[in-house]
Amino acid sequence: MKIFLDTANIQEIKEAAQMGIIDGITTNPTLLAKESGKELQMIASEIIHLVDGPISLEVLSQKAEEMLEEGKRLFDISHKHVVIKVPMCEEGLRAIRMFAFHKIPTNCTLIFSANQGLLAAKAGATYISPFIGRLDDIGEDGMVLLENLINIIDFYGYETQIIAASIRHPLHVTQAALLGSHIATVPYPVLKKMFHHPLTTKGIEVFKQDWEKFIQSSN
Ligand code: G3P
């Protein structure tokens, strides 16, 4: 499973990229708004310099034709890296079809039902992003949606890749991997938690102490 980082924060991306396990980046307007004082173009260029993978940048226009124009400008930042994030809605689906015609990759975001995912895949979305955590928040099971989408995409052989998004904790990542999600996009604090286990920490400490005892006894 590919792991994307769900952030627009350059420091987080720098640290995660050094770990060598980040395959791409997803951003959204909320994440970008946290990086106040910087222009989108500058943030995107910095990200591209750090991560050699797809980087989702979201369009804010309301009409398909305007989404296309806005998306083309974003795509020009880097044809190799930029993926246009398009919200799930009727205009968004029309835009995804147009982007596909222009061979511009898309990530259909804000997917909360299997039907929405099916429509996005049919429209030619490169990626679809079901929001797991936000469904859990309202008492639904986000993992059921992810499983349904994996089955639908697999059954009909769509090339669309599924990004498990709105990930809130390490268990979400494990569950997404077990279901066979192509990708999980993970906030940095969740990624850091994935490294840790109390028995690993304890084990490292005990090995260190025992090795020091061994060194002392052999002097
Ligand atoms: O990037 C989209 C998604 O991951 C947002 O997550 O935590 O705002 O529901 P969240």
PDB file of N, CA, C and O in Angstrom, residues 109-175:
ATOM      1  N   THR A 109     -12.529  14.094  -4.438  1.00  0.00           N
ATOM      2  CA  THR A 109     -12.503  14.159  -2.982  1.00  0.00           C
ATOM      3  C   THR A 109     -13.910  14.288  -2.401  1.00  0.00           C
ATOM      4  O   THR A 109     -14.883  14.493  -3.134  1.00  0.00           O
ATOM      5  N   LEU A 110     -14.001  14.136  -1.082  1.00  0.00           N
ATOM      6  CA  LEU A 110     -15.277  14.213  -0.355  1.00  0.00           C
ATOM      7  C   LEU A 110     -16.227  13.096  -0.796  1.00  0.00           C
ATOM      8  O   LEU A 110     -17.420  13.333  -1.024  1.00  0.00           O
ATOM      9  N   ILE A 111     -15.700  11.887  -0.882  1.00  0.00           N
ATOM     10  CA  ILE A 111     -16.515  10.716  -1.228  1.00  0.00           C
ATOM     11  C   ILE A 111     -17.037  10.094   0.072  1.00  0.00           C
ATOM     12  O   ILE A 111     -16.259   9.704   0.954  1.00  0.00           O
ATOM     13  N   PHE A 112     -18.354  10.033   0.180  1.00  0.00           N
ATOM     14  CA  PHE A 112     -18.975   9.483   1.390  1.00  0.00           C
ATOM     15  C   PHE A 112     -19.919   8.322   1.101  1.00  0.00           C
ATOM     16  O   PHE A 112     -20.545   7.791   2.009  1.00  0.00           O
ATOM     17  N   SER A 113     -20.064   7.947  -0.179  1.00  0.00           N
ATOM     18  CA  SER A 113     -20.920   6.792  -0.492  1.00  0.00           C
ATOM     19  C   SER A 113     -20.319   6.009  -1.651  1.00  0.00           C
ATOM     20  O   SER A 113     -19.547   6.550  -2.451  1.00  0.00           O
ATOM     21  N   ALA A 114     -20.712   4.732  -1.727  1.00  0.00           N
ATOM     22  CA  ALA A 114     -20.212   3.863  -2.801  1.00  0.00           C
ATOM     23  C   ALA A 114     -20.657   4.396  -4.167  1.00  0.00           C
ATOM     24  O   ALA A 114     -19.893   4.356  -5.136  1.00  0.00           O
ATOM     25  N   ASN A 115     -21.868   4.915  -4.234  1.00  0.00           N
ATOM     26  CA  ASN A 115     -22.351   5.441  -5.519  1.00  0.00           C
ATOM     27  C   ASN A 115     -21.522   6.642  -5.985  1.00  0.00           C
ATOM     28  O   ASN A 115     -21.231   6.777  -7.176  1.00  0.00           O
ATOM     29  N   GLN A 116     -21.159   7.492  -5.048  1.00  0.00           N
ATOM     30  CA  GLN A 116     -20.314   8.633  -5.427  1.00  0.00           C
ATOM     31  C   GLN A 116     -18.985   8.142  -5.994  1.00  0.00           C
ATOM     32  O   GLN A 116     -18.500   8.649  -7.016  1.00  0.00           O
ATOM     33  N   GLY A 117     -18.409   7.138  -5.336  1.00  0.00           N
ATOM     34  CA  GLY A 117     -17.140   6.584  -5.810  1.00  0.00           C
ATOM     35  C   GLY A 117     -17.283   5.942  -7.175  1.00  0.00           C
ATOM     36  O   GLY A 117     -16.413   6.099  -8.049  1.00  0.00           O
ATOM     37  N   LEU A 118     -18.385   5.223  -7.372  1.00  0.00           N
ATOM     38  CA  LEU A 118     -18.647   4.568  -8.668  1.00  0.00           C
ATOM     39  C   LEU A 118     -18.736   5.617  -9.782  1.00  0.00           C
ATOM     40  O   LEU A 118     -18.130   5.471 -10.848  1.00  0.00           O
ATOM     41  N   LEU A 119     -19.469   6.687  -9.513  1.00  0.00           N
ATOM     42  CA  LEU A 119     -19.628   7.740 -10.527  1.00  0.00           C
ATOM     43  C   LEU A 119     -18.287   8.403 -10.847  1.00  0.00           C
ATOM     44  O   LEU A 119     -17.980   8.671 -12.016  1.00  0.00           O
ATOM     45  N   ALA A 120     -17.498   8.646  -9.819  1.00  0.00           N
ATOM     46  CA  ALA A 120     -16.189   9.283 -10.037  1.00  0.00           C
ATOM     47  C   ALA A 120     -15.282   8.378 -10.869  1.00  0.00           C
ATOM     48  O   ALA A 120     -14.579   8.846 -11.771  1.00  0.00           O
ATOM     49  N   ALA A 121     -15.323   7.078 -10.572  1.00  0.00           N
ATOM     50  CA  ALA A 121     -14.506   6.125 -11.341  1.00  0.00           C
ATOM     51  C   ALA A 121     -14.965   6.110 -12.799  1.00  0.00           C
ATOM     52  O   ALA A 121     -14.152   6.120 -13.723  1.00  0.00           O
ATOM     53  N   LYS A 122     -16.280   6.108 -12.999  1.00  0.00           N
ATOM     54  CA  LYS A 122     -16.817   6.118 -14.369  1.00  0.00           C
ATOM     55  C   LYS A 122     -16.447   7.402 -15.116  1.00  0.00           C
ATOM     56  O   LYS A 122     -16.236   7.384 -16.325  1.00  0.00           O
ATOM     57  N   ALA A 123     -16.392   8.502 -14.367  1.00  0.00           N
ATOM     58  CA  ALA A 123     -16.041   9.784 -15.002  1.00  0.00           C
ATOM     59  C   ALA A 123     -14.564   9.833 -15.398  1.00  0.00           C
ATOM     60  O   ALA A 123     -14.157  10.699 -16.161  1.00  0.00           O
ATOM     61  N   GLY A 124     -13.781   8.901 -14.848  1.00  0.00           N
ATOM     62  CA  GLY A 124     -12.366   8.830 -15.238  1.00  0.00           C
ATOM     63  C   GLY A 124     -11.404   9.391 -14.202  1.00  0.00           C
ATOM     64  O   GLY A 124     -10.275   9.752 -14.542  1.00  0.00           O
ATOM     65  N   ALA A 125     -11.856   9.438 -12.936  1.00  0.00           N
ATOM     66  CA  ALA A 125     -10.955   9.938 -11.885  1.00  0.00           C
ATOM     67  C   ALA A 125      -9.751   9.006 -11.738  1.00  0.00           C
ATOM     68  O   ALA A 125      -9.901   7.789 -11.733  1.00  0.00           O
ATOM     69  N   THR A 126      -8.576   9.594 -11.623  1.00  0.00           N
ATOM     70  CA  THR A 126      -7.353   8.811 -11.406  1.00  0.00           C
ATOM     71  C   THR A 126      -7.382   8.223  -9.994  1.00  0.00           C
ATOM     72  O   THR A 126      -6.993   7.078  -9.775  1.00  0.00           O
ATOM     73  N   TYR A 127      -7.833   9.043  -9.050  1.00  0.00           N
ATOM     74  CA  TYR A 127      -7.942   8.631  -7.639  1.00  0.00           C
ATOM     75  C   TYR A 127      -9.327   9.012  -7.129  1.00  0.00           C
ATOM     76  O   TYR A 127      -9.916   9.992  -7.600  1.00  0.00           O
ATOM     77  N   ILE A 128      -9.815   8.251  -6.148  1.00  0.00           N
ATOM     78  CA  ILE A 128     -10.989   8.692  -5.391  1.00  0.00           C
ATOM     79  C   ILE A 128     -10.632   8.636  -3.901  1.00  0.00           C
ATOM     80  O   ILE A 128      -9.892   7.759  -3.474  1.00  0.00           O
ATOM     81  N   SER A 129     -11.164   9.618  -3.162  1.00  0.00           N
ATOM     82  CA  SER A 129     -10.813   9.722  -1.743  1.00  0.00           C
ATOM     83  C   SER A 129     -12.037   9.579  -0.845  1.00  0.00           C
ATOM     84  O   SER A 129     -12.731  10.567  -0.548  1.00  0.00           O
ATOM     85  N   PRO A 130     -12.340   8.347  -0.401  1.00  0.00           N
ATOM     86  CA  PRO A 130     -13.375   8.181   0.613  1.00  0.00           C
ATOM     87  C   PRO A 130     -12.862   8.690   1.960  1.00  0.00           C
ATOM     88  O   PRO A 130     -11.728   8.410   2.340  1.00  0.00           O
ATOM     89  N   PHE A 131     -13.715   9.462   2.657  1.00  0.00           N
ATOM     90  CA  PHE A 131     -13.331  10.080   3.933  1.00  0.00           C
ATOM     91  C   PHE A 131     -13.770   9.174   5.089  1.00  0.00           C
ATOM     92  O   PHE A 131     -14.914   9.241   5.549  1.00  0.00           O
ATOM     93  N   ILE A 132     -12.854   8.375   5.551  1.00  0.00           N
ATOM     94  CA  ILE A 132     -13.154   7.368   6.573  1.00  0.00           C
ATOM     95  C   ILE A 132     -13.539   8.010   7.919  1.00  0.00           C
ATOM     96  O   ILE A 132     -14.605   7.732   8.469  1.00  0.00           O
ATOM     97  N   GLY A 133     -12.661   8.862   8.427  1.00  0.00           N
ATOM     98  CA  GLY A 133     -12.861   9.429   9.767  1.00  0.00           C
ATOM     99  C   GLY A 133     -14.131  10.248   9.889  1.00  0.00           C
ATOM    100  O   GLY A 133     -14.824  10.180  10.912  1.00  0.00           O
ATOM    101  N   ARG A 134     -14.443  11.009   8.851  1.00  0.00           N
ATOM    102  CA  ARG A 134     -15.640  11.864   8.951  1.00  0.00           C
ATOM    103  C   ARG A 134     -16.910  11.028   8.976  1.00  0.00           C
ATOM    104  O   ARG A 134     -17.928  11.463   9.538  1.00  0.00           O
ATOM    105  N   LEU A 135     -16.886   9.835   8.351  1.00  0.00           N
ATOM    106  CA  LEU A 135     -18.048   8.943   8.452  1.00  0.00           C
ATOM    107  C   LEU A 135     -18.126   8.357   9.855  1.00  0.00           C
ATOM    108  O   LEU A 135     -19.204   8.292  10.454  1.00  0.00           O
ATOM    109  N   ASP A 136     -16.981   7.927  10.379  1.00  0.00           N
ATOM    110  CA  ASP A 136     -16.958   7.412  11.762  1.00  0.00           C
ATOM    111  C   ASP A 136     -17.511   8.473  12.725  1.00  0.00           C
ATOM    112  O   ASP A 136     -18.242   8.147  13.661  1.00  0.00           O
ATOM    113  N   ASP A 137     -17.162   9.745  12.461  1.00  0.00           N
ATOM    114  CA  ASP A 137     -17.592  10.838  13.338  1.00  0.00           C
ATOM    115  C   ASP A 137     -19.112  10.922  13.481  1.00  0.00           C
ATOM    116  O   ASP A 137     -19.622  11.366  14.506  1.00  0.00           O
ATOM    117  N   ILE A 138     -19.827  10.525  12.408  1.00  0.00           N
ATOM    118  CA  ILE A 138     -21.298  10.648  12.480  1.00  0.00           C
ATOM    119  C   ILE A 138     -21.956   9.287  12.727  1.00  0.00           C
ATOM    120  O   ILE A 138     -23.144   9.090  12.442  1.00  0.00           O
ATOM    121  N   GLY A 139     -21.153   8.344  13.239  1.00  0.00           N
ATOM    122  CA  GLY A 139     -21.722   7.059  13.640  1.00  0.00           C
ATOM    123  C   GLY A 139     -21.859   6.051  12.517  1.00  0.00           C
ATOM    124  O   GLY A 139     -22.483   5.005  12.693  1.00  0.00           O
ATOM    125  N   GLU A 140     -21.278   6.366  11.339  1.00  0.00           N
ATOM    126  CA  GLU A 140     -21.246   5.365  10.263  1.00  0.00           C
ATOM    127  C   GLU A 140     -19.878   4.698  10.284  1.00  0.00           C
ATOM    128  O   GLU A 140     -18.957   5.178  10.951  1.00  0.00           O
ATOM    129  N   ASP A 141     -19.740   3.590   9.530  1.00  0.00           N
ATOM    130  CA  ASP A 141     -18.476   2.870   9.520  1.00  0.00           C
ATOM    131  C   ASP A 141     -17.725   3.176   8.220  1.00  0.00           C
ATOM    132  O   ASP A 141     -18.062   2.645   7.158  1.00  0.00           O
ATOM    133  N   GLY A 142     -16.731   4.044   8.339  1.00  0.00           N
ATOM    134  CA  GLY A 142     -15.961   4.449   7.157  1.00  0.00           C
ATOM    135  C   GLY A 142     -15.305   3.275   6.457  1.00  0.00           C
ATOM    136  O   GLY A 142     -15.146   3.275   5.235  1.00  0.00           O
ATOM    137  N   MET A 143     -14.924   2.260   7.224  1.00  0.00           N
ATOM    138  CA  MET A 143     -14.245   1.097   6.628  1.00  0.00           C
ATOM    139  C   MET A 143     -15.177   0.277   5.734  1.00  0.00           C
ATOM    140  O   MET A 143     -14.733  -0.372   4.804  1.00  0.00           O
ATOM    141  N   VAL A 144     -16.463   0.298   6.039  1.00  0.00           N
ATOM    142  CA  VAL A 144     -17.433  -0.406   5.187  1.00  0.00           C
ATOM    143  C   VAL A 144     -17.458   0.265   3.814  1.00  0.00           C
ATOM    144  O   VAL A 144     -17.461  -0.401   2.770  1.00  0.00           O
ATOM    145  N   LEU A 145     -17.448   1.595   3.814  1.00  0.00           N
ATOM    146  CA  LEU A 145     -17.402   2.318   2.526  1.00  0.00           C
ATOM    147  C   LEU A 145     -16.129   1.956   1.767  1.00  0.00           C
ATOM    148  O   LEU A 145     -16.177   1.671   0.562  1.00  0.00           O
ATOM    149  N   LEU A 146     -14.998   1.943   2.477  1.00  0.00           N
ATOM    150  CA  LEU A 146     -13.725   1.634   1.806  1.00  0.00           C
ATOM    151  C   LEU A 146     -13.783   0.236   1.190  1.00  0.00           C
ATOM    152  O   LEU A 146     -13.413   0.041   0.029  1.00  0.00           O
ATOM    153  N   GLU A 147     -14.283  -0.728   1.959  1.00  0.00           N
ATOM    154  CA  GLU A 147     -14.375  -2.101   1.462  1.00  0.00           C
ATOM    155  C   GLU A 147     -15.297  -2.184   0.239  1.00  0.00           C
ATOM    156  O   GLU A 147     -14.970  -2.832  -0.756  1.00  0.00           O
ATOM    157  N   ASN A 148     -16.439  -1.513   0.306  1.00  0.00           N
ATOM    158  CA  ASN A 148     -17.367  -1.524  -0.840  1.00  0.00           C
ATOM    159  C   ASN A 148     -16.714  -0.935  -2.089  1.00  0.00           C
ATOM    160  O   ASN A 148     -16.862  -1.470  -3.192  1.00  0.00           O
ATOM    161  N   LEU A 149     -15.995   0.164  -1.905  1.00  0.00           N
ATOM    162  CA  LEU A 149     -15.351   0.798  -3.063  1.00  0.00           C
ATOM    163  C   LEU A 149     -14.259  -0.090  -3.648  1.00  0.00           C
ATOM    164  O   LEU A 149     -14.134  -0.200  -4.867  1.00  0.00           O
ATOM    165  N   ILE A 150     -13.490  -0.740  -2.775  1.00  0.00           N
ATOM    166  CA  ILE A 150     -12.436  -1.647  -3.265  1.00  0.00           C
ATOM    167  C   ILE A 150     -13.086  -2.756  -4.098  1.00  0.00           C
ATOM    168  O   ILE A 150     -12.606  -3.091  -5.186  1.00  0.00           O
ATOM    169  N   ASN A 151     -14.187  -3.310  -3.608  1.00  0.00           N
ATOM    170  CA  ASN A 151     -14.876  -4.386  -4.340  1.00  0.00           C
ATOM    171  C   ASN A 151     -15.399  -3.903  -5.697  1.00  0.00           C
ATOM    172  O   ASN A 151     -15.271  -4.587  -6.708  1.00  0.00           O
ATOM    173  N   ILE A 152     -15.998  -2.729  -5.713  1.00  0.00           N
ATOM    174  CA  ILE A 152     -16.569  -2.199  -6.961  1.00  0.00           C
ATOM    175  C   ILE A 152     -15.468  -1.920  -7.992  1.00  0.00           C
ATOM    176  O   ILE A 152     -15.564  -2.316  -9.154  1.00  0.00           O
ATOM    177  N   ILE A 153     -14.419  -1.260  -7.539  1.00  0.00           N
ATOM    178  CA  ILE A 153     -13.306  -0.912  -8.454  1.00  0.00           C
ATOM    179  C   ILE A 153     -12.671  -2.182  -9.012  1.00  0.00           C
ATOM    180  O   ILE A 153     -12.378  -2.283 -10.208  1.00  0.00           O
ATOM    181  N   ASP A 154     -12.509  -3.166  -8.116  1.00  0.00           N
ATOM    182  CA  ASP A 154     -11.880  -4.430  -8.518  1.00  0.00           C
ATOM    183  C   ASP A 154     -12.806  -5.216  -9.458  1.00  0.00           C
ATOM    184  O   ASP A 154     -12.378  -5.703 -10.502  1.00  0.00           O
ATOM    185  N   PHE A 155     -14.088  -5.287  -9.107  1.00  0.00           N
ATOM    186  CA  PHE A 155     -15.054  -6.094  -9.870  1.00  0.00           C
ATOM    187  C   PHE A 155     -15.140  -5.625 -11.325  1.00  0.00           C
ATOM    188  O   PHE A 155     -15.191  -6.424 -12.254  1.00  0.00           O
ATOM    189  N   TYR A 156     -15.158  -4.309 -11.512  1.00  0.00           N
ATOM    190  CA  TYR A 156     -15.320  -3.780 -12.878  1.00  0.00           C
ATOM    191  C   TYR A 156     -13.994  -3.421 -13.539  1.00  0.00           C
ATOM    192  O   TYR A 156     -13.977  -2.982 -14.692  1.00  0.00           O
ATOM    193  N   GLY A 157     -12.896  -3.589 -12.799  1.00  0.00           N
ATOM    194  CA  GLY A 157     -11.579  -3.343 -13.380  1.00  0.00           C
ATOM    195  C   GLY A 157     -11.300  -1.884 -13.703  1.00  0.00           C
ATOM    196  O   GLY A 157     -10.539  -1.584 -14.624  1.00  0.00           O
ATOM    197  N   TYR A 158     -11.909  -0.967 -12.933  1.00  0.00           N
ATOM    198  CA  TYR A 158     -11.591   0.457 -13.147  1.00  0.00           C
ATOM    199  C   TYR A 158     -10.126   0.703 -12.792  1.00  0.00           C
ATOM    200  O   TYR A 158      -9.597   0.091 -11.858  1.00  0.00           O
ATOM    201  N   GLU A 159      -9.498   1.624 -13.520  1.00  0.00           N
ATOM    202  CA  GLU A 159      -8.097   1.931 -13.214  1.00  0.00           C
ATOM    203  C   GLU A 159      -7.958   2.891 -12.031  1.00  0.00           C
ATOM    204  O   GLU A 159      -6.860   3.117 -11.528  1.00  0.00           O
ATOM    205  N   THR A 160      -9.075   3.448 -11.607  1.00  0.00           N
ATOM    206  CA  THR A 160      -9.080   4.389 -10.481  1.00  0.00           C
ATOM    207  C   THR A 160      -8.433   3.774  -9.241  1.00  0.00           C
ATOM    208  O   THR A 160      -8.717   2.630  -8.896  1.00  0.00           O
ATOM    209  N   GLN A 161      -7.571   4.564  -8.594  1.00  0.00           N
ATOM    210  CA  GLN A 161      -6.968   4.092  -7.344  1.00  0.00           C
ATOM    211  C   GLN A 161      -7.671   4.743  -6.151  1.00  0.00           C
ATOM    212  O   GLN A 161      -8.049   5.916  -6.214  1.00  0.00           O
ATOM    213  N   ILE A 162      -7.810   3.951  -5.097  1.00  0.00           N
ATOM    214  CA  ILE A 162      -8.527   4.437  -3.916  1.00  0.00           C
ATOM    215  C   ILE A 162      -7.541   4.952  -2.879  1.00  0.00           C
ATOM    216  O   ILE A 162      -6.584   4.262  -2.522  1.00  0.00           O
ATOM    217  N   ILE A 163      -7.806   6.188  -2.434  1.00  0.00           N
ATOM    218  CA  ILE A 163      -7.010   6.787  -1.353  1.00  0.00           C
ATOM    219  C   ILE A 163      -7.886   6.801  -0.095  1.00  0.00           C
ATOM    220  O   ILE A 163      -8.869   7.549  -0.038  1.00  0.00           O
ATOM    221  N   ALA A 164      -7.550   5.985   0.883  1.00  0.00           N
ATOM    222  CA  ALA A 164      -8.264   6.057   2.169  1.00  0.00           C
ATOM    223  C   ALA A 164      -7.866   7.382   2.819  1.00  0.00           C
ATOM    224  O   ALA A 164      -6.700   7.590   3.152  1.00  0.00           O
ATOM    225  N   ALA A 165      -8.846   8.281   2.958  1.00  0.00           N
ATOM    226  CA  ALA A 165      -8.564   9.635   3.472  1.00  0.00           C
ATOM    227  C   ALA A 165      -9.315   9.876   4.773  1.00  0.00           C
ATOM    228  O   ALA A 165     -10.110   9.042   5.206  1.00  0.00           O
ATOM    229  N   SER A 166      -9.046  11.036   5.361  1.00  0.00           N
ATOM    230  CA  SER A 166      -9.613  11.361   6.667  1.00  0.00           C
ATOM    231  C   SER A 166      -9.262  10.261   7.666  1.00  0.00           C
ATOM    232  O   SER A 166     -10.103   9.746   8.379  1.00  0.00           O
ATOM    233  N   ILE A 167      -7.977   9.927   7.662  1.00  0.00           N
ATOM    234  CA  ILE A 167      -7.434   8.895   8.566  1.00  0.00           C
ATOM    235  C   ILE A 167      -7.171   9.556   9.913  1.00  0.00           C
ATOM    236  O   ILE A 167      -6.538  10.603   9.981  1.00  0.00           O
ATOM    237  N   ARG A 168      -7.641   8.919  10.981  1.00  0.00           N
ATOM    238  CA  ARG A 168      -7.548   9.566  12.292  1.00  0.00           C
ATOM    239  C   ARG A 168      -6.576   8.896  13.254  1.00  0.00           C
ATOM    240  O   ARG A 168      -6.169   9.493  14.237  1.00  0.00           O
ATOM    241  N   HIS A 169      -6.267   7.616  13.004  1.00  0.00           N
ATOM    242  CA  HIS A 169      -5.395   6.890  13.940  1.00  0.00           C
ATOM    243  C   HIS A 169      -4.750   5.702  13.225  1.00  0.00           C
ATOM    244  O   HIS A 169      -5.201   5.305  12.133  1.00  0.00           O
ATOM    245  N   PRO A 170      -3.713   5.113  13.837  1.00  0.00           N
ATOM    246  CA  PRO A 170      -2.989   4.017  13.172  1.00  0.00           C
ATOM    247  C   PRO A 170      -3.871   2.828  12.800  1.00  0.00           C
ATOM    248  O   PRO A 170      -3.615   2.161  11.793  1.00  0.00           O
ATOM    249  N   LEU A 171      -4.904   2.540  13.596  1.00  0.00           N
ATOM    250  CA  LEU A 171      -5.770   1.391  13.273  1.00  0.00           C
ATOM    251  C   LEU A 171      -6.456   1.583  11.916  1.00  0.00           C
ATOM    252  O   LEU A 171      -6.645   0.627  11.170  1.00  0.00           O
ATOM    253  N   HIS A 172      -6.813   2.828  11.602  1.00  0.00           N
ATOM    254  CA  HIS A 172      -7.392   3.103  10.279  1.00  0.00           C
ATOM    255  C   HIS A 172      -6.430   2.662   9.173  1.00  0.00           C
ATOM    256  O   HIS A 172      -6.848   2.121   8.150  1.00  0.00           O
ATOM    257  N   VAL A 173      -5.137   2.921   9.381  1.00  0.00           N
ATOM    258  CA  VAL A 173      -4.139   2.574   8.349  1.00  0.00           C
ATOM    259  C   VAL A 173      -4.047   1.059   8.213  1.00  0.00           C
ATOM    260  O   VAL A 173      -4.050   0.522   7.101  1.00  0.00           O
ATOM    261  N   THR A 174      -3.990   0.368   9.338  1.00  0.00           N
ATOM    262  CA  THR A 174      -3.929  -1.105   9.307  1.00  0.00           C
ATOM    263  C   THR A 174      -5.159  -1.672   8.601  1.00  0.00           C
ATOM    264  O   THR A 174      -5.039  -2.555   7.733  1.00  0.00           O
ATOM    265  N   GLN A 175      -6.318  -1.162   8.966  1.00  0.00           N
ATOM    266  CA  GLN A 175      -7.561  -1.674   8.364  1.00  0.00           C
ATOM    267  C   GLN A 175      -7.593  -1.399   6.860  1.00  0.00           C
ATOM    268  O   GLN A 175      -7.993  -2.261   6.072  1.00  0.00           O
TER     269      GLN A 175
END
